[in-house]
Coordinates of C-alpha atoms and ligand atoms in Angstrom, one line a residue:
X1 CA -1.0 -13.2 -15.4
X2 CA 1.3 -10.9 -17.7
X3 CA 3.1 -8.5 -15.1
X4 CA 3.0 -5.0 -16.0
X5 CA -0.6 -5.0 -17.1
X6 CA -4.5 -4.7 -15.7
X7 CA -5.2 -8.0 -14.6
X8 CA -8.5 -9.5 -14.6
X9 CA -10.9 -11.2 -12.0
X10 CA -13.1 -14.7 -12.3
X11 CA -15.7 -13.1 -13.8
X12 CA -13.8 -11.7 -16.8
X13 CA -13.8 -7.8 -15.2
X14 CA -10.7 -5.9 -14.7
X15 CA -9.2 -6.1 -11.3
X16 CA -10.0 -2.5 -10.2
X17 CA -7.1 -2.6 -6.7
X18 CA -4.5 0.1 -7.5
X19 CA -2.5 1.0 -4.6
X20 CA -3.1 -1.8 -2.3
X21 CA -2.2 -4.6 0.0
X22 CA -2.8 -8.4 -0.1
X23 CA -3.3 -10.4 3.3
X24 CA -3.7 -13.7 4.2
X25 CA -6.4 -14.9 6.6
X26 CA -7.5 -18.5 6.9
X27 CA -7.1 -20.0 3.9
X28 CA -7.4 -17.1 1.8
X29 CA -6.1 -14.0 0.9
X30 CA -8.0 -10.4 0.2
X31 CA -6.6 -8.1 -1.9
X32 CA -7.9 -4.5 -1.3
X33 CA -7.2 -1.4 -3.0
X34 CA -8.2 1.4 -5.0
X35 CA -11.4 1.3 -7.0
X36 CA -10.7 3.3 -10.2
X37 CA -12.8 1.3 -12.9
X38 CA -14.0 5.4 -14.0
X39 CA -13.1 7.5 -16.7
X40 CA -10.4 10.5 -15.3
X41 CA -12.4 13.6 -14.9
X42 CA -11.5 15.5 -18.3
X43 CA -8.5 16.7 -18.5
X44 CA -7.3 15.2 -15.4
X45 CA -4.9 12.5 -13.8
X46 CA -8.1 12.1 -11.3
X47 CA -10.4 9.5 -11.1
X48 CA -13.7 10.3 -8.6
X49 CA -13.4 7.9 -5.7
X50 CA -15.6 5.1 -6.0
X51 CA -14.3 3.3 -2.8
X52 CA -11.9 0.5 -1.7
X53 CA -12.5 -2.2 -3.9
X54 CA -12.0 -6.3 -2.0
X55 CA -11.0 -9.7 -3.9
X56 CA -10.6 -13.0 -2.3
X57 CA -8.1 -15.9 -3.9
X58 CA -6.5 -19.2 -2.7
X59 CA -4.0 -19.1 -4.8
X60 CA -3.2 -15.5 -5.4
X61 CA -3.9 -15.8 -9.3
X62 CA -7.9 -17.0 -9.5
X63 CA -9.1 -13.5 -7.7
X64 CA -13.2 -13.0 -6.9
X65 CA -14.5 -9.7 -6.2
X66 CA -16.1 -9.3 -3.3
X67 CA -17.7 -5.9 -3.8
X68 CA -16.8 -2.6 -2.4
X69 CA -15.3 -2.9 1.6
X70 CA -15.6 0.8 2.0
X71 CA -18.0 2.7 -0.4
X72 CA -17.2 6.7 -1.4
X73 CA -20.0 9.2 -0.1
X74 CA -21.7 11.1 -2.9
X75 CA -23.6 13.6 -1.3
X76 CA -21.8 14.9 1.4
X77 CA -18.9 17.4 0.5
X78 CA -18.0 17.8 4.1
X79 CA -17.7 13.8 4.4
X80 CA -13.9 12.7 4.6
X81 CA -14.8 10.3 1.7
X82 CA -16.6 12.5 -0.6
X83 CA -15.8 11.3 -4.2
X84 CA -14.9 14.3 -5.2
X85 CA -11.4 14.1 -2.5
X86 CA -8.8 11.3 -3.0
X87 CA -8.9 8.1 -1.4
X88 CA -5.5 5.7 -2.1
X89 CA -3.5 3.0 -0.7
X90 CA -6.0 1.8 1.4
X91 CA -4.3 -1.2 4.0
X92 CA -6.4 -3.9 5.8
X93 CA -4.5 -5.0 9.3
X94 CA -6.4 -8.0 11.0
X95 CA -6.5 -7.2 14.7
X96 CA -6.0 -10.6 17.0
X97 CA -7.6 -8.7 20.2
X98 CA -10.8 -7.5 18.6
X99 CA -11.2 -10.6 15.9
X100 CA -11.6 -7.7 13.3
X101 CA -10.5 -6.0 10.1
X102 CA -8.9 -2.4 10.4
X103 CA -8.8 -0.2 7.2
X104 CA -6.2 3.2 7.0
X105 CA -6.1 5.1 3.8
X106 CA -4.7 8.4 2.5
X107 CA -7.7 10.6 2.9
X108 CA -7.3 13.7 0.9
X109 CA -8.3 17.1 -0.9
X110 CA -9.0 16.8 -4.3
X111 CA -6.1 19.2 -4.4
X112 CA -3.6 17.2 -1.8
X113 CA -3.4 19.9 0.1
X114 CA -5.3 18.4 3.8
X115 CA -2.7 15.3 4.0
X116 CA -4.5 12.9 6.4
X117 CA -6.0 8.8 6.9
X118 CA -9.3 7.5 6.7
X119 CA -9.5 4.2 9.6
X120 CA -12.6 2.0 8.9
X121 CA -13.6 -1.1 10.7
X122 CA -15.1 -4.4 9.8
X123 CA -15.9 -7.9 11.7
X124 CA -14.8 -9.8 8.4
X125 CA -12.5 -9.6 6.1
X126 CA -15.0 -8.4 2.7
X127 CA -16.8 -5.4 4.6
X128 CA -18.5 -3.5 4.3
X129 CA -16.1 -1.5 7.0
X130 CA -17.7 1.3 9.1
X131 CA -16.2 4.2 8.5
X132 CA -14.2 5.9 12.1
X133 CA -12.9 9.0 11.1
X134 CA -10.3 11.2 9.1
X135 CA -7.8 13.4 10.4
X136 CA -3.8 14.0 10.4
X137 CA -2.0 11.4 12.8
X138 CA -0.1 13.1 15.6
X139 CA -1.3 16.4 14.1
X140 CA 1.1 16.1 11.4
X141 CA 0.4 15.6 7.3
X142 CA 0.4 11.9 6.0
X143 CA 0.4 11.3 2.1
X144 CA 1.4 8.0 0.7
X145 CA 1.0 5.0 3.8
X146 CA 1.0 1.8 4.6
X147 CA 0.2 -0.4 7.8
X148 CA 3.4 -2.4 9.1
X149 CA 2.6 -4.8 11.8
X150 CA 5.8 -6.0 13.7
X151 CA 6.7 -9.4 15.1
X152 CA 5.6 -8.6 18.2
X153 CA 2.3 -7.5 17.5
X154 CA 2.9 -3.7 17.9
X155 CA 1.4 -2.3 14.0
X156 CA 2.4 0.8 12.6
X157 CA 1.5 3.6 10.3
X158 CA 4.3 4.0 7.8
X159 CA 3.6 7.7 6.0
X160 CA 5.8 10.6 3.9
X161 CA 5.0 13.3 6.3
X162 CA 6.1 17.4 5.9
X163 CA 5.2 17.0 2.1
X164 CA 6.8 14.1 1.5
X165 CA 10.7 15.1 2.5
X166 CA 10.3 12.7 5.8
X167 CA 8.8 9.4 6.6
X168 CA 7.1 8.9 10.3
X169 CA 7.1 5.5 11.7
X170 CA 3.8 5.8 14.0
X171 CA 2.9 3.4 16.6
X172 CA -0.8 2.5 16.4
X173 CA -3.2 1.7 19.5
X174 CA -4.2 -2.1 20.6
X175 CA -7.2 -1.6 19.0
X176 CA -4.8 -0.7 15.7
X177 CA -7.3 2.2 15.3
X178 CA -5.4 5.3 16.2
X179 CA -1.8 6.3 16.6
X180 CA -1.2 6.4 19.9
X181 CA 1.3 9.5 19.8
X182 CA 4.4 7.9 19.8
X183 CA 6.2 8.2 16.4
X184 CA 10.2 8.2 14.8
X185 CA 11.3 10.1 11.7
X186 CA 13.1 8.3 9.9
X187 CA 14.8 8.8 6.3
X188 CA 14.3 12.8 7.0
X189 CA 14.9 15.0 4.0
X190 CA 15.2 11.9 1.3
X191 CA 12.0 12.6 -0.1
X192 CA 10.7 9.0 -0.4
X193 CA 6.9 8.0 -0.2
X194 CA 4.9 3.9 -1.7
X195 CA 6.9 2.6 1.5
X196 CA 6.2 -1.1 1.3
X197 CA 7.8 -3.2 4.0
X198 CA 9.1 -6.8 6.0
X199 CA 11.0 -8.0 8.4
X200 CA 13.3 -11.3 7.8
X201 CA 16.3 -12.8 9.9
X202 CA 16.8 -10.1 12.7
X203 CA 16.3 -7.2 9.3
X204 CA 13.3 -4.8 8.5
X205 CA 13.2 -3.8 5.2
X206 CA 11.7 -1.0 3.4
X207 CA 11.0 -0.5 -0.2
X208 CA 10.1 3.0 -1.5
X209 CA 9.7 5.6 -4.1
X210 CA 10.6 8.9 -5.3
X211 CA 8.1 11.1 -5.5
X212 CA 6.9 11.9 -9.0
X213 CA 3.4 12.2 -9.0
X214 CA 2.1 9.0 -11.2
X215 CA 5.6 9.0 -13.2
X216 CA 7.7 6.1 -12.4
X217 CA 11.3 6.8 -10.9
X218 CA 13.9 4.6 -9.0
X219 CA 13.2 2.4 -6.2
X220 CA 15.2 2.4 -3.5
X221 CA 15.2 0.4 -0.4
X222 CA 15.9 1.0 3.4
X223 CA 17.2 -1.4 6.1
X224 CA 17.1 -1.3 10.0
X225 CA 17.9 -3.6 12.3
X226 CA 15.2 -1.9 14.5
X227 CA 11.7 -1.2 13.7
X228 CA 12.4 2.4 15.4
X229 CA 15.9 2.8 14.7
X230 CA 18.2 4.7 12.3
X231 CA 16.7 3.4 8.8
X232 CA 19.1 4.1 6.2
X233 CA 18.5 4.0 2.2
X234 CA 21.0 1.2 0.5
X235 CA 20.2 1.1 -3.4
X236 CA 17.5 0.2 -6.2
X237 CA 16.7 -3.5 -5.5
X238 CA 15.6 -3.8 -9.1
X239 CA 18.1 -5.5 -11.7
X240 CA 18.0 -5.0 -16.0
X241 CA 16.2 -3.5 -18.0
X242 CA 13.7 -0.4 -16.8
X243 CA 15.6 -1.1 -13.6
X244 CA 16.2 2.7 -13.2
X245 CA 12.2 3.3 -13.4
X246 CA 10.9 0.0 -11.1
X247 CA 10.5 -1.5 -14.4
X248 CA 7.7 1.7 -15.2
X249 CA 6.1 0.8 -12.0
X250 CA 5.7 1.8 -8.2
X251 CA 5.7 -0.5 -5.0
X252 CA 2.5 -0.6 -3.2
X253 CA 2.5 -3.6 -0.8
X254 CA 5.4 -6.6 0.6
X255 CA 3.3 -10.2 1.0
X256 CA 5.0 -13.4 2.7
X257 CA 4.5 -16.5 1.1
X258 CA 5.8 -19.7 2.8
X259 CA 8.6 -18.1 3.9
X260 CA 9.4 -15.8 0.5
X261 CA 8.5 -12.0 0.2
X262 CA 6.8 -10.9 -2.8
X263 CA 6.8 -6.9 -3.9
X264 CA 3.4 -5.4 -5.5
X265 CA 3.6 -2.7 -7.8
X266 CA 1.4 -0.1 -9.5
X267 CA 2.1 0.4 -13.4
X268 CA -0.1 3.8 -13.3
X269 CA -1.3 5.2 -16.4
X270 CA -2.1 9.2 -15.7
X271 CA -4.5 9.9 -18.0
X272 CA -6.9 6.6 -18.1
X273 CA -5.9 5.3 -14.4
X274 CA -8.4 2.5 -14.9
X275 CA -6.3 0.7 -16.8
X276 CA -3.5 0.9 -15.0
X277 CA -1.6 -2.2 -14.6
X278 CA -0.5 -4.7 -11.5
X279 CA 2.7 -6.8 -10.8
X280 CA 4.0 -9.5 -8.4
X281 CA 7.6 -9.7 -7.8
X282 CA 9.9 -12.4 -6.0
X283 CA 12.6 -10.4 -3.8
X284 CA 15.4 -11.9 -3.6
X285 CA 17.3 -11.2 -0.3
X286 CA 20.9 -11.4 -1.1
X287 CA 24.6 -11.5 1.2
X288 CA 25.3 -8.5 3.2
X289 CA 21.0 -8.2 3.2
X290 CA 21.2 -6.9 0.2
X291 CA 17.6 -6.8 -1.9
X292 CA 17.0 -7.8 -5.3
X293 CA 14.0 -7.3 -7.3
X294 CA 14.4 -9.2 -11.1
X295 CA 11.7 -8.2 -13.5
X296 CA 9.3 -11.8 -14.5
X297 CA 7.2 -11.2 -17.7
X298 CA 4.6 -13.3 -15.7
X299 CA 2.8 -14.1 -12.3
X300 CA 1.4 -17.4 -11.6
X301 CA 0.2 -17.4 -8.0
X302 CA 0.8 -20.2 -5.9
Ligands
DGJ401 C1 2.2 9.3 -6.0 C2 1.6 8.4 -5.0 O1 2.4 7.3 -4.8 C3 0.2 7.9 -5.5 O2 -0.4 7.1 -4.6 C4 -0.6 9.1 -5.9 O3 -0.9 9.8 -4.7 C5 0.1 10.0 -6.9 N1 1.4 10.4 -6.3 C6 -0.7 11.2 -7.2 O4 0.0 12.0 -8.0

């Protein structure tokens, strides 16, 4: 698979899983993620939202589609998932204590004025989740997200908060349905937001971006030594050339792979975000834990 490009599935189709996450369970791992195989609305950088698309793979290269996991509403304006509002970076967390799947997306306005997550849940891994509910964790706005869950269980929602200046660390519920109120700031004022993270050797680590809309800009990453302590931005991870712009792409997701971490990126294309494309990157995690990110014309799975 050429990195950098729209990749496609068994069947021939594009892979239509912008802004998402890849997990492992059993044997196999689901890639979710944004459903945008639509024209843009005229004149837009919009695409309606169709709903969180699901692929399966057992060796992360050979990817089925396994339909929609959560499905947009069309007639309902008041619904959290209308298609005309913006649904991205959806995250599936498998939770040990309920044997189920838990969904969190940025739930929006069309205009990205509300801020807020979608949760959905599901007894297995394809869906269809049930929708739970939208709203703004701990009362406070949530725009680009992920779902961290820590070596000790404890799973968190990662989001650019006060219009993307800060980034709240939010620790979810057992159920990893809810927040449960207790959150850290962390990175305040740097303006980051596509946090993407892991843990390795006593580290966390976070890769994020500026924020420039769908136009690519530097990544930087973070390291702690505490999930909840004083995260502080290091440098661009990325090496050569287009190293300045995440080689014209945006991190989305971190997946483990016996042992080695592996960045996802968006390659967004504004004004036909269908085709936008997908890449898989080794990181490399140098002395001094130090990351490095070298751009690979190609990704082969495992
Ligand atoms: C940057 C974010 O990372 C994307 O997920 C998307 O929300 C765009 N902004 C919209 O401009």
């Amino acid at each position: 698979m050429k990195n950098g490009v729209i990749w496609q599935d068994i069947d021939g189709n594009d892979i239509q899983a912008h802004g998402g996450c890849i997990i492992k369970h059993g044997d196999t791992y689901y890639w979710y993620g944004e459903h945008k195989g639509a024209d843009n609305c005229p004149g837009t950088t919009r695409v309606d939202v169709i709903g969180v698309s699901c692929y399966s793979s057992k060796n992360l290269r050979d990817w089925k589609y396994e339909g929609l996991a959560l499905e947009s509403n069309k007639d309902d304006p008041e619904s959290p998932l209308y298609y005309k509002k913006v649904l991205e970076r959806p995250k599936v967390i498998y939770n040990a204590k309920n044997n189920n799947f838990v969904l969190w997306a940025h739930a929006d306005s069309a205009d990205y004025v509300f801020g807020g997550i979608a949760v959905a849940v599901s007894d297995t891994p394809t869906g269809p989740f049930k929708f739970l509910y939208a709203k703004q964790p701990n009362k406070q706005d949530s725009r680009d997200m992920t779902i961290y869950q820590d070596i000790d269980g404890t799973a968190y929602l990662v989001h650019s908060k006060d219009w993307n200046k800060t980034m709240n660390i939010s620790r979810l519920n057992d159920d990893y349905t809810e927040t449960d109120g207790f959150y850290v700031s962390v990175l305040i004022d740097q303006e980051r937001e596509a946090p993407a993270l892991f843990y390795k050797d006593g580290m966390y680590y976070m890769v994020s971006s500026g924020c420039t809309g769908w136009l690519p800009n530097q990544a930087l990453f973070a390291r702690c030594e505490h999930m909840l302590g004083k995260w502080k931005l290091i440098d661009n991870p990325c090496r050569g050339e287009k190293m300045d712009t995440t080689f014209d792409g945006q991190s989305t997701y971190i997946f483990e792979v016996d042992g080695e971490f592996y960045l996802m990126l968006d390659h967004w294309h504004p004004n036909d975000l269908k085709t936008s494309g997908y890449s898989i990157l080794k990181i490399d995690i140098l002395e001094g834990n130090n990351l490095r990110v070298n751009w690979a014309d190609e990704w082969k799975g495992i």
